[in-house]
Amino acid sequence: MSHHPPVYVVDGSRTPFLKATGKPGPFTSADLLVATGKQLLARQPFSPDLLSEVIIGSVLPSPDEVNIARVASQRLGCGHKVPAWTVQRNCGSGMQALETAVDRIRDGHSNFILAGGVDAMSHAPVLFNDEMIGWLADLNKARGPLAKLRQLSQLRPRHLRPVFGILRGLTDPVVNLNMGQTVENLADMFHVQREEMDQYALRSHQRLAAAYDQKKMTEVTPIYDRNGHAYTEDNGLRRDSTIEKLSRLRPVFDPRFGRITAGNGAQITDGAALLLLANEEIVNQYQLPVLGTIVDTHWAGLPPEHMGLGPVHSTIPLLARNQLQLSDIDYWEINEAFAAQVIACLRAFADPVYCKQHFDLETPLGSIPEERINIDGGAISLGHPVGCSGARIVLHLLNTLQQKKAQIGLATLCIGGGQGGAMLLKRG
């Protein structure tokens, strides 16, 4: 295990995740951060302006909130003197913010940081295409009424064809595949059948429903819209989901031969998660409770067309560096980008050929017991706000370790573009 000075997570909270419905949702990214941040900071025995800095992961900040961390920190009352900055590592942005906070505290630059992630994916921009932008530029340059009329006459329906920012963002420009197509590749590689994907998706909804019913989702804090409506749970949860309903859904990315549907992939959602990280001096000074410590983090790269296997490529080196076996991990959170992606990772961990070829292991890492992984559901049932999920899985795993009185957890996720991130956590 790491011998660095401990960095403690003393508290955390997140908003309910709200499923995108085709229209902009009721909250911007800053709204989400402020809603959960106010409740988190209000229960602390210190003023927000005592923080060293604020670090937020985000992939889709709006033009009005470009450095979303600074916007939120000001609205949270951190004051002008607390610096704030935004980090971006695609799906790993929230986890990147946490790792950056750990590094800043360990190297002595900071002692107390608010860190996490956010994205309001329903607010992703709809853009003009390049032809329309060129036409507008020419219209702006036209001098006199006749020149402007001549330019107006050049406007064609194709100029008005919109570009959906979220679809572009979820497509890898290097291999020209969207995220779903890359996971169809993994389903072929590891022979993941449609029925297995749907069964996994159903279990995610069942586990999340049970977690709410058993009052285990302690990190979720309510959020209220301008009409006074309260959101208290992740609203993408489908308590009435069944295998029959899931099996009727059509493949999204490969209509003829595909297996991935809207039901067995992560939902597009809006949400924020925040954690408070501190060194030992701050913990003692304010007598803060401790959820756990962030021990170590590892990032890995792999071919973009296999990006879903990022958890395997980041976890194996992380365990080796900390001299841990797979069996030493009490609980796991593997972000459920797609059911097929999680299943493929589990098969890769246990595959002697894959482990030998990519990691030169004489024996595979092994199997993760079903009752140790994503025990309260995951992104398939609650959603995947891209910049936020890395922070969410860390926060939830720390709460799981507390609830189960377990010691060691590992949070990991795949990252669009062909990367993986893994974070090793310890209770207390």
Coordinates of C-alpha atoms in Angstrom, one line a residue:
M1 CA 0.0 0.0 0.0
S2 CA 1.1 3.6 -0.6
H3 CA 3.4 5.3 2.0
H4 CA 2.3 8.9 1.1
P5 CA 0.9 11.1 3.9
P6 CA -2.8 10.3 4.2
V7 CA -5.4 12.5 2.3
Y8 CA -8.7 12.1 4.0
V9 CA -12.2 12.4 2.5
V10 CA -14.2 13.9 5.3
D11 CA -17.6 14.3 3.7
G12 CA -19.4 14.3 0.3
S13 CA -22.8 14.6 -1.3
R14 CA -24.4 14.5 -4.7
T15 CA -27.5 15.5 -6.5
P16 CA -30.0 13.0 -7.7
F17 CA -29.2 12.3 -11.3
L18 CA -31.9 13.5 -13.7
K19 CA -32.5 11.8 -17.0
A20 CA -32.3 13.9 -20.1
T21 CA -35.6 14.1 -21.9
G22 CA -34.7 15.8 -25.2
K23 CA -35.1 19.4 -23.8
P24 CA -32.7 21.3 -21.5
G25 CA -33.3 20.1 -17.9
P26 CA -34.3 22.4 -15.0
F27 CA -30.7 22.9 -13.8
T28 CA -27.4 24.1 -15.3
S29 CA -24.1 22.6 -14.2
A30 CA -23.6 25.5 -11.8
D31 CA -27.1 25.0 -10.4
L32 CA -26.3 21.4 -9.7
L33 CA -23.0 22.1 -8.0
V34 CA -24.4 24.9 -5.9
A35 CA -27.4 22.8 -4.8
T36 CA -25.3 19.9 -3.5
G37 CA -22.4 22.1 -2.4
K38 CA -24.6 24.4 -0.2
Q39 CA -26.0 21.4 1.7
L40 CA -22.5 19.8 2.0
L41 CA -20.8 23.0 3.3
A42 CA -23.7 24.0 5.6
R43 CA -23.1 21.0 7.8
Q44 CA -19.4 21.7 8.3
P45 CA -17.9 23.5 11.3
F46 CA -15.9 26.0 9.1
S47 CA -16.6 28.8 6.7
P48 CA -16.3 28.0 2.9
D49 CA -13.7 30.7 2.5
L50 CA -11.2 28.6 4.6
L51 CA -10.9 26.1 1.7
S52 CA -7.5 26.1 -0.1
E53 CA -9.1 25.7 -3.6
V54 CA -12.0 24.2 -5.6
I55 CA -11.3 21.6 -8.4
I56 CA -14.1 20.3 -10.6
G57 CA -14.2 17.9 -13.4
S58 CA -16.5 18.7 -16.3
V59 CA -16.8 17.8 -20.0
L60 CA -19.7 20.0 -21.1
P61 CA -19.6 23.4 -19.3
S62 CA -21.8 25.9 -21.1
P63 CA -20.4 29.1 -22.7
D64 CA -21.7 30.9 -19.7
E65 CA -19.8 28.7 -17.2
V66 CA -16.6 27.9 -19.0
N67 CA -14.5 27.6 -15.8
I68 CA -17.4 26.0 -14.0
A69 CA -15.4 25.5 -10.8
R70 CA -14.9 29.2 -10.3
V71 CA -18.6 30.0 -11.1
A72 CA -19.7 27.5 -8.5
S73 CA -17.2 28.4 -5.9
Q74 CA -18.3 32.1 -6.0
R75 CA -22.0 31.1 -5.7
L76 CA -21.1 28.8 -2.8
G77 CA -19.6 31.6 -0.8
C78 CA -16.0 30.6 -1.0
G79 CA -15.0 34.2 -1.6
H80 CA -12.7 35.8 -4.1
K81 CA -9.4 34.5 -2.6
V82 CA -10.1 30.8 -3.0
P83 CA -8.8 29.8 -6.4
A84 CA -10.9 27.4 -8.5
W85 CA -10.2 25.5 -11.7
T86 CA -11.8 22.9 -14.0
V87 CA -10.2 19.7 -15.3
Q88 CA -11.2 17.5 -18.2
R89 CA -10.4 13.8 -18.8
N90 CA -13.6 12.9 -20.5
C91 CA -15.5 10.2 -18.5
G92 CA -12.6 10.3 -15.9
S93 CA -12.9 14.1 -15.2
G94 CA -14.5 13.7 -11.7
M95 CA -11.9 11.2 -10.7
Q96 CA -9.2 13.4 -12.2
A97 CA -10.4 16.3 -10.0
L98 CA -10.1 14.0 -6.9
E99 CA -6.6 12.8 -7.8
T100 CA -5.4 16.3 -8.5
A101 CA -6.8 17.4 -5.1
V102 CA -4.9 14.5 -3.5
D103 CA -1.6 15.5 -5.2
R104 CA -2.1 19.2 -4.3
I105 CA -2.5 18.3 -0.6
R106 CA 0.3 15.8 -0.6
D107 CA 2.8 18.2 -2.1
G108 CA 1.9 20.9 0.5
H109 CA 0.3 23.4 -1.9
S110 CA -3.1 23.0 -0.3
N111 CA -4.6 21.5 2.9
F112 CA -8.3 21.6 2.3
I113 CA -10.0 21.1 -1.1
L114 CA -13.6 20.9 -2.4
A115 CA -13.4 18.6 -5.4
G116 CA -15.8 16.6 -7.6
G117 CA -17.5 16.6 -11.0
V118 CA -20.5 17.8 -12.8
D119 CA -22.3 17.8 -16.2
A120 CA -25.7 18.9 -17.3
M121 CA -25.8 16.7 -20.4
S122 CA -29.3 17.8 -21.3
H123 CA -27.8 21.3 -21.9
A124 CA -25.3 20.1 -24.5
P125 CA -25.3 22.6 -27.3
V126 CA -26.9 22.3 -30.7
L127 CA -24.6 24.0 -33.2
F128 CA -24.6 25.4 -36.7
N129 CA -22.8 23.3 -39.3
D130 CA -19.7 24.7 -41.0
E131 CA -21.7 25.7 -44.2
M132 CA -24.1 27.8 -42.1
I133 CA -21.2 29.5 -40.3
G134 CA -19.6 30.3 -43.6
W135 CA -22.9 31.7 -44.9
L136 CA -23.3 33.9 -41.8
A137 CA -19.8 35.2 -42.2
D138 CA -20.5 36.2 -45.8
L139 CA -23.8 37.8 -44.8
N140 CA -21.9 39.8 -42.2
K141 CA -19.4 40.9 -44.8
A142 CA -22.0 41.9 -47.4
R143 CA -22.2 45.7 -47.9
G144 CA -25.4 47.4 -48.9
P145 CA -29.0 46.0 -49.3
L146 CA -28.4 44.4 -52.7
A147 CA -25.3 42.4 -51.5
K148 CA -27.2 41.3 -48.5
L149 CA -30.2 40.2 -50.6
R150 CA -27.9 38.3 -52.9
Q151 CA -26.4 36.5 -49.9
L152 CA -29.8 35.8 -48.4
S153 CA -30.8 34.1 -51.7
Q154 CA -28.0 31.6 -51.2
L155 CA -29.5 30.2 -48.0
R156 CA -30.5 26.5 -48.5
P157 CA -32.1 23.9 -46.2
R158 CA -28.8 22.1 -45.8
H159 CA -27.4 25.2 -44.1
L160 CA -30.0 24.7 -41.3
R161 CA -29.0 21.1 -40.6
P162 CA -28.1 21.1 -36.9
V163 CA -25.0 19.6 -35.3
F164 CA -25.8 17.9 -32.0
G165 CA -22.8 18.5 -29.6
I166 CA -23.5 15.5 -27.5
L167 CA -23.4 13.1 -30.4
R168 CA -20.1 14.6 -31.6
G169 CA -18.7 14.4 -28.1
L170 CA -19.6 10.8 -27.7
T171 CA -17.8 9.9 -31.0
D172 CA -14.1 9.2 -31.1
P173 CA -12.7 11.3 -33.9
V174 CA -9.5 9.2 -34.2
V175 CA -11.3 5.9 -35.0
N176 CA -14.6 7.5 -36.0
L177 CA -16.6 5.2 -33.8
N178 CA -19.2 6.3 -31.2
M179 CA -18.9 4.8 -27.7
G180 CA -21.6 2.3 -28.3
Q181 CA -19.9 1.0 -31.4
T182 CA -16.7 0.5 -29.4
V183 CA -18.6 -1.6 -26.9
E184 CA -20.1 -3.7 -29.7
N185 CA -16.5 -4.6 -30.5
L186 CA -16.0 -5.8 -26.9
A187 CA -19.2 -7.8 -27.1
D188 CA -17.8 -9.6 -30.1
M189 CA -14.3 -10.1 -28.4
F190 CA -15.7 -11.6 -25.3
H191 CA -18.8 -13.3 -26.7
V192 CA -21.3 -11.2 -24.6
Q193 CA -24.8 -12.1 -25.5
R194 CA -27.8 -9.8 -25.6
E195 CA -29.6 -11.8 -22.8
E196 CA -26.6 -11.3 -20.5
M197 CA -26.6 -7.6 -21.1
D198 CA -30.3 -7.3 -20.4
Q199 CA -30.0 -9.4 -17.3
Y200 CA -27.2 -7.2 -16.0
A201 CA -29.2 -4.1 -16.7
L202 CA -32.3 -5.4 -14.9
R203 CA -30.1 -6.2 -11.9
S204 CA -28.7 -2.7 -11.9
H205 CA -32.3 -1.3 -11.5
Q206 CA -33.2 -3.8 -8.9
R207 CA -30.1 -3.1 -6.8
L208 CA -30.6 0.7 -7.0
A209 CA -34.3 0.4 -6.0
A210 CA -33.3 -1.8 -3.1
A211 CA -30.6 0.7 -2.0
Y212 CA -33.1 3.5 -1.9
D213 CA -35.7 1.4 -0.1
Q214 CA -33.0 0.4 2.5
K215 CA -31.9 4.1 3.0
K216 CA -28.4 3.3 1.8
M217 CA -28.1 6.2 -0.7
T218 CA -27.0 8.6 2.1
E219 CA -24.9 10.8 -0.2
V220 CA -27.9 11.9 -2.3
T221 CA -29.3 15.3 -1.2
P222 CA -32.5 16.7 -2.6
I223 CA -32.6 19.4 -5.2
Y224 CA -35.5 21.9 -5.9
D225 CA -36.4 23.5 -9.1
R226 CA -37.8 27.1 -9.5
N227 CA -41.4 25.8 -9.2
G228 CA -40.6 24.2 -5.8
H229 CA -40.6 20.6 -7.2
A230 CA -38.3 18.4 -5.2
Y231 CA -36.1 15.7 -6.8
T232 CA -35.1 13.2 -4.2
E233 CA -34.0 10.1 -6.2
D234 CA -32.3 9.4 -9.5
N235 CA -35.3 9.6 -11.8
G236 CA -33.9 7.2 -14.4
L237 CA -34.6 4.3 -12.0
R238 CA -37.1 2.0 -13.6
R239 CA -38.6 0.0 -10.7
D240 CA -40.9 -1.8 -13.2
S241 CA -38.1 -3.0 -15.5
T242 CA -38.4 -6.6 -16.6
I243 CA -36.4 -8.9 -19.0
E244 CA -39.5 -8.9 -21.3
K245 CA -39.5 -5.1 -21.6
L246 CA -35.7 -4.9 -22.0
S247 CA -35.7 -7.7 -24.7
R248 CA -38.2 -5.7 -26.8
L249 CA -35.8 -2.7 -27.2
R250 CA -34.1 -2.5 -30.6
P251 CA -30.3 -2.2 -31.0
V252 CA -29.2 1.4 -31.2
F253 CA -25.7 1.4 -32.8
D254 CA -26.0 -1.6 -35.2
P255 CA -29.6 -2.1 -36.2
R256 CA -29.0 -5.5 -37.9
F257 CA -26.5 -7.3 -35.8
G258 CA -26.0 -5.1 -32.6
R259 CA -26.9 -6.1 -29.1
I260 CA -26.6 -2.7 -27.3
T261 CA -29.9 -0.9 -26.6
A262 CA -31.1 2.1 -24.7
G263 CA -31.9 -0.3 -21.9
N264 CA -28.5 -1.9 -21.4
G265 CA -26.4 1.2 -21.6
A266 CA -25.9 4.2 -19.3
Q267 CA -28.5 7.0 -19.4
I268 CA -27.7 10.5 -20.5
T269 CA -28.2 12.6 -17.4
D270 CA -27.5 15.7 -15.4
G271 CA -25.8 15.5 -12.0
A272 CA -23.1 16.7 -9.7
A273 CA -21.0 15.1 -6.9
L274 CA -18.7 16.9 -4.4
L275 CA -16.2 15.6 -1.9
L276 CA -14.2 17.4 0.8
L277 CA -10.6 16.4 1.0
A278 CA -8.2 17.4 3.8
N279 CA -4.8 16.6 5.4
E280 CA -4.4 15.4 8.9
E281 CA -3.8 18.9 10.4
I282 CA -7.2 20.1 9.1
V283 CA -9.0 16.9 10.3
N284 CA -7.6 17.4 13.8
Q285 CA -8.1 21.2 13.9
Y286 CA -11.8 21.0 13.1
Q287 CA -12.3 17.5 14.6
L288 CA -13.8 16.3 11.2
P289 CA -15.2 12.9 10.7
V290 CA -13.4 10.7 8.2
L291 CA -15.1 8.7 5.5
G292 CA -11.8 7.2 4.2
T293 CA -8.6 7.9 2.4
I294 CA -7.6 8.0 -1.2
V295 CA -4.6 5.7 -1.3
D296 CA -3.5 5.6 -4.9
T297 CA -4.7 6.2 -8.5
H298 CA -3.6 4.8 -11.9
W299 CA -4.4 5.9 -15.4
A300 CA -3.9 3.8 -18.5
G301 CA -4.2 4.1 -22.2
L302 CA -5.4 1.5 -24.7
P303 CA -6.8 1.5 -28.3
P304 CA -9.8 3.8 -28.6
E305 CA -11.9 1.1 -30.3
H306 CA -11.5 -1.0 -27.1
M307 CA -12.0 1.9 -24.6
G308 CA -14.4 -0.1 -22.5
L309 CA -11.6 -2.3 -21.2
G310 CA -10.0 0.8 -19.5
P311 CA -10.8 -0.5 -16.0
V312 CA -8.7 -3.7 -16.7
H313 CA -5.8 -1.7 -17.9
S314 CA -5.8 0.7 -15.0
T315 CA -6.7 -1.7 -12.2
I316 CA -4.0 -4.4 -12.8
P317 CA -1.0 -2.0 -12.5
L318 CA -2.7 -0.3 -9.5
L319 CA -3.0 -3.6 -7.7
A320 CA 0.5 -4.6 -8.5
R321 CA 2.0 -1.3 -7.3
N322 CA 0.2 -1.7 -4.0
Q323 CA 1.0 -5.4 -3.7
L324 CA -2.6 -6.4 -3.6
Q325 CA -4.5 -9.3 -5.0
L326 CA -8.0 -9.1 -6.5
S327 CA -9.3 -10.9 -3.4
D328 CA -7.9 -8.2 -1.2
I329 CA -10.6 -5.7 -2.5
D330 CA -13.7 -5.8 -0.4
Y331 CA -16.0 -3.8 -2.7
W332 CA -15.8 -2.6 -6.3
E333 CA -17.4 0.2 -8.3
I334 CA -17.0 -0.3 -12.1
N335 CA -18.8 2.5 -13.8
E336 CA -21.6 1.0 -15.9
A337 CA -21.1 2.7 -19.2
F338 CA -22.7 -0.3 -20.8
A339 CA -23.7 -3.7 -19.5
A340 CA -21.6 -5.4 -22.1
Q341 CA -18.6 -3.2 -21.2
V342 CA -18.7 -4.3 -17.5
I343 CA -19.2 -7.9 -18.5
A344 CA -16.2 -7.7 -20.9
C345 CA -14.0 -6.3 -18.2
L346 CA -14.9 -9.1 -15.8
R347 CA -14.1 -11.6 -18.5
A348 CA -10.8 -9.9 -19.3
F349 CA -9.7 -10.1 -15.6
A350 CA -10.3 -13.8 -15.7
D351 CA -9.0 -14.5 -19.2
P352 CA -5.5 -16.1 -19.2
V353 CA -4.8 -15.2 -22.8
Y354 CA -5.8 -11.5 -22.4
C355 CA -3.9 -11.2 -19.1
K356 CA -0.8 -12.7 -20.6
Q357 CA -0.9 -10.8 -23.9
H358 CA -1.5 -7.3 -22.3
F359 CA 0.1 -7.6 -18.9
D360 CA 2.5 -10.5 -19.1
L361 CA 0.8 -12.3 -16.3
E362 CA 1.4 -16.0 -16.0
T363 CA -2.1 -16.5 -14.4
P364 CA -5.1 -14.2 -14.9
L365 CA -6.1 -11.8 -12.2
G366 CA -9.3 -13.8 -11.4
S367 CA -13.0 -13.4 -10.9
I368 CA -14.8 -10.7 -8.9
P369 CA -17.7 -12.1 -7.0
E370 CA -21.1 -10.7 -8.1
E371 CA -21.9 -9.6 -4.5
R372 CA -18.8 -7.4 -4.3
I373 CA -19.3 -5.2 -7.4
N374 CA -21.8 -2.4 -8.0
I375 CA -23.9 -3.7 -5.1
D376 CA -26.3 -0.7 -5.2
G377 CA -26.6 -0.5 -9.0
G378 CA -24.8 1.9 -11.3
A379 CA -25.0 4.1 -14.4
I380 CA -27.4 1.9 -16.2
S381 CA -30.0 2.6 -13.6
L382 CA -29.0 6.0 -12.3
G383 CA -27.2 7.6 -15.2
H384 CA -23.7 8.8 -16.3
P385 CA -23.2 12.6 -16.3
V386 CA -19.8 12.2 -18.0
G387 CA -17.8 14.7 -15.9
C388 CA -19.3 13.6 -12.7
S389 CA -19.3 9.8 -12.6
G390 CA -15.7 9.4 -11.5
A391 CA -16.5 11.4 -8.4
R392 CA -19.8 9.6 -7.8
I393 CA -18.4 6.1 -7.8
V394 CA -15.7 7.1 -5.3
L395 CA -18.1 8.8 -3.0
H396 CA -20.6 5.9 -3.1
L397 CA -17.8 3.3 -2.6
L398 CA -16.5 5.1 0.5
N399 CA -20.1 5.1 1.9
T400 CA -20.3 1.4 1.1
L401 CA -17.1 0.6 3.0
Q402 CA -18.5 2.5 6.0
Q403 CA -21.9 0.7 5.8
K404 CA -20.3 -2.7 5.4
K405 CA -17.5 -2.0 7.9
A406 CA -15.1 -3.1 5.1
Q407 CA -11.6 -1.9 4.6
I408 CA -10.5 -1.6 1.0
G409 CA -12.4 -0.6 -2.1
L410 CA -11.5 0.1 -5.8
A411 CA -13.4 2.5 -8.1
T412 CA -12.7 2.3 -11.8
L413 CA -14.1 3.4 -15.1
C414 CA -13.6 3.4 -18.8
I415 CA -12.8 6.7 -20.6
G416 CA -13.8 7.7 -24.1
G417 CA -10.8 8.0 -26.3
G418 CA -9.2 4.9 -25.0
Q419 CA -8.2 5.3 -21.4
G420 CA -9.0 3.9 -18.0
G421 CA -8.8 5.2 -14.4
A422 CA -8.7 3.3 -11.1
M423 CA -8.7 4.7 -7.6
L424 CA -7.8 2.7 -4.5
L425 CA -9.7 3.6 -1.3
K426 CA -9.4 2.7 2.3
R427 CA -12.0 3.2 5.1
G428 CA -11.0 5.5 8.0

